[in-house]
Short mmCIF file of C-alpha atoms in Angstrom, two decimals:
data_model
loop_
_atom_site.label_atom_id
_atom_site.label_comp_id
_atom_site.label_asym_id
_atom_site.label_seq_id
_atom_site.Cartn_x
_atom_site.Cartn_y
_atom_site.Cartn_z
CA MET A 1 76.75 91.56 251.88
CA THR A 2 80.36 92.24 252.61
CA LYS A 3 82.88 91.45 249.85
CA LYS A 4 86.35 90.01 250.34
CA ASN A 5 89.19 90.19 247.84
CA ILE A 6 91.50 87.33 246.93
CA LEU A 7 94.88 87.39 245.19
CA ALA A 8 95.79 83.90 243.96
CA TYR A 9 98.92 82.77 242.10
CA PHE A 10 99.03 80.00 239.49
CA ASN A 11 101.64 78.25 237.33
CA SER A 12 99.66 78.56 234.11
CA PRO A 13 96.86 80.65 232.62
CA GLU A 14 94.85 77.44 232.10
CA GLN A 15 94.87 76.72 235.85
CA ALA A 16 93.71 80.25 236.62
CA GLU A 17 91.00 80.09 233.95
CA GLY A 18 89.74 76.79 235.38
CA ALA A 19 89.48 78.37 238.81
CA ALA A 20 87.78 81.44 237.31
CA VAL A 21 85.02 79.33 235.77
CA LYS A 22 84.31 77.72 239.15
CA LEU A 23 84.51 81.05 240.98
CA LYS A 24 81.97 82.57 238.59
CA SER A 25 79.50 79.92 239.73
CA LEU A 26 79.99 81.31 243.26
CA ARG A 27 78.97 84.75 241.92
CA ALA A 28 82.49 86.19 242.04
CA SER A 29 82.97 89.70 240.68
CA ASN A 30 85.88 91.83 239.45
CA LEU A 31 87.65 88.70 238.24
CA ASN A 32 90.95 89.32 236.39
CA ILE A 33 93.81 87.10 235.26
CA ASN A 34 97.20 88.67 234.50
CA ARG A 35 100.78 87.53 234.02
CA PHE A 36 103.49 89.49 235.78
CA SER A 37 107.21 89.53 235.11
CA LYS A 38 110.42 90.83 236.53
CA TYR A 39 110.52 93.80 234.16
CA GLN A 40 107.90 95.99 232.55
CA GLY A 41 107.55 95.61 228.80
CA GLU A 42 106.07 93.55 226.04
CA GLY A 43 108.04 90.40 226.84
CA ILE A 44 110.51 88.33 224.91
CA THR A 45 111.21 89.34 221.32
CA LYS A 46 113.84 88.50 218.74
CA ILE A 47 116.57 90.99 217.95
CA SER A 48 116.89 91.38 214.21
CA ASN A 49 120.56 92.39 213.98
CA PRO A 50 122.36 93.76 217.04
CA VAL A 51 125.63 94.11 215.11
CA ASN A 52 124.12 96.79 212.83
CA GLY A 53 122.79 98.82 215.72
CA ASP A 54 119.19 97.57 215.89
CA THR A 55 119.53 97.20 219.65
CA THR A 56 118.49 100.13 221.84
CA SER A 57 119.73 98.90 225.24
CA ILE A 58 121.93 96.34 226.94
CA GLY A 59 118.79 94.89 228.51
CA LYS A 60 117.32 94.32 225.06
CA LEU A 61 120.55 92.88 223.70
CA PHE A 62 121.25 90.35 226.47
CA LEU A 63 117.78 89.65 227.86
CA HIS A 64 116.00 89.69 224.48
CA ALA A 65 113.16 91.76 225.89
CA ASP A 66 111.29 94.62 224.28
CA PHE A 67 110.98 97.40 226.86
CA THR A 68 108.34 100.05 226.23
CA GLU A 69 109.66 102.33 228.97
CA PRO A 70 113.29 103.54 228.96
CA ASP A 71 113.52 103.16 232.73
CA ALA A 72 112.68 99.45 232.48
CA GLY A 73 115.51 98.95 229.99
CA ILE A 74 117.94 100.71 232.32
CA LEU A 75 116.83 98.57 235.26
CA ALA A 76 117.20 95.41 233.18
CA ALA A 77 120.71 96.43 232.06
CA ALA A 78 121.74 96.70 235.72
CA ASP A 79 120.68 93.11 236.40
CA VAL A 80 123.52 90.61 236.77
CA SER A 81 121.98 88.35 234.14
CA ALA A 82 122.42 91.12 231.52
CA SER A 83 126.13 91.55 232.20
CA GLY A 84 127.09 88.01 231.25
CA MET A 85 128.80 87.65 234.64
CA SER A 86 126.03 85.72 236.40
CA ASP A 87 125.95 82.01 237.05
CA GLY A 88 122.30 81.83 236.01
CA GLY A 89 119.25 81.60 238.21
CA GLN A 90 118.52 85.33 238.17
CA GLY A 91 116.13 85.15 235.23
CA ALA A 92 112.49 86.03 235.08
CA PRO A 93 110.07 84.59 237.62
CA THR A 94 109.33 80.96 237.20
CA GLY A 95 106.54 79.04 238.74
CA LYS A 96 103.54 81.01 239.91
CA ASP A 97 103.64 84.08 237.66
CA ILE A 98 99.90 84.15 236.85
CA LEU A 99 97.81 86.34 239.15
CA LEU A 100 94.06 85.87 239.58
CA THR A 101 92.27 88.65 241.46
CA VAL A 102 88.66 88.30 242.52
CA SER A 103 86.03 89.78 244.83
CA ILE A 104 83.62 87.38 246.51
CA ASP A 105 80.84 87.52 249.09
CA GLU A 106 82.13 86.87 252.59
CA ALA A 107 79.79 83.88 252.93
CA GLN A 108 81.52 82.18 249.95
CA TYR A 109 85.09 83.17 250.90
CA GLN A 110 86.24 79.86 252.43
CA HIS A 111 84.67 77.89 249.58
CA ALA A 112 86.46 80.13 247.06
CA LEU A 113 89.79 79.47 248.78
CA GLN A 114 89.18 75.72 248.54
CA VAL A 115 88.35 76.04 244.83
CA ILE A 116 91.54 77.99 244.18
CA GLU A 117 93.73 75.50 246.01
CA ALA A 118 92.02 72.55 244.28
CA CYS A 119 92.86 74.16 240.92
CA GLY A 120 96.56 74.43 241.84
CA GLY A 121 96.52 78.03 243.07
CA MET A 122 98.26 79.56 246.05
CA VAL A 123 96.69 82.34 248.11
#
């Protein structure tokens, strides 16, 4: 049977996990749930003491993010929200930042789309 792939976006991991349980009953394969963000890195962390030099980049100082790659920190520092000159609204993605990826038999494809939408997902 031919397989089709689906990329679905959700507001929360719980929504995606609920859809995943139902998709497994349709014999879905290669099912993954991931969160994506504006910048690469480990996410939001606390800065211990930026005055004493514990901060390694402007991105880390103003965005409170821990970047594992130097290039990500440089990109973040160039963002208007890091400069203190923005009016807000340029922060990290809000809303549907959970990605569910799945492969499903073509015969079950339309049913899988209905399951995803019923669980609050967007394809």
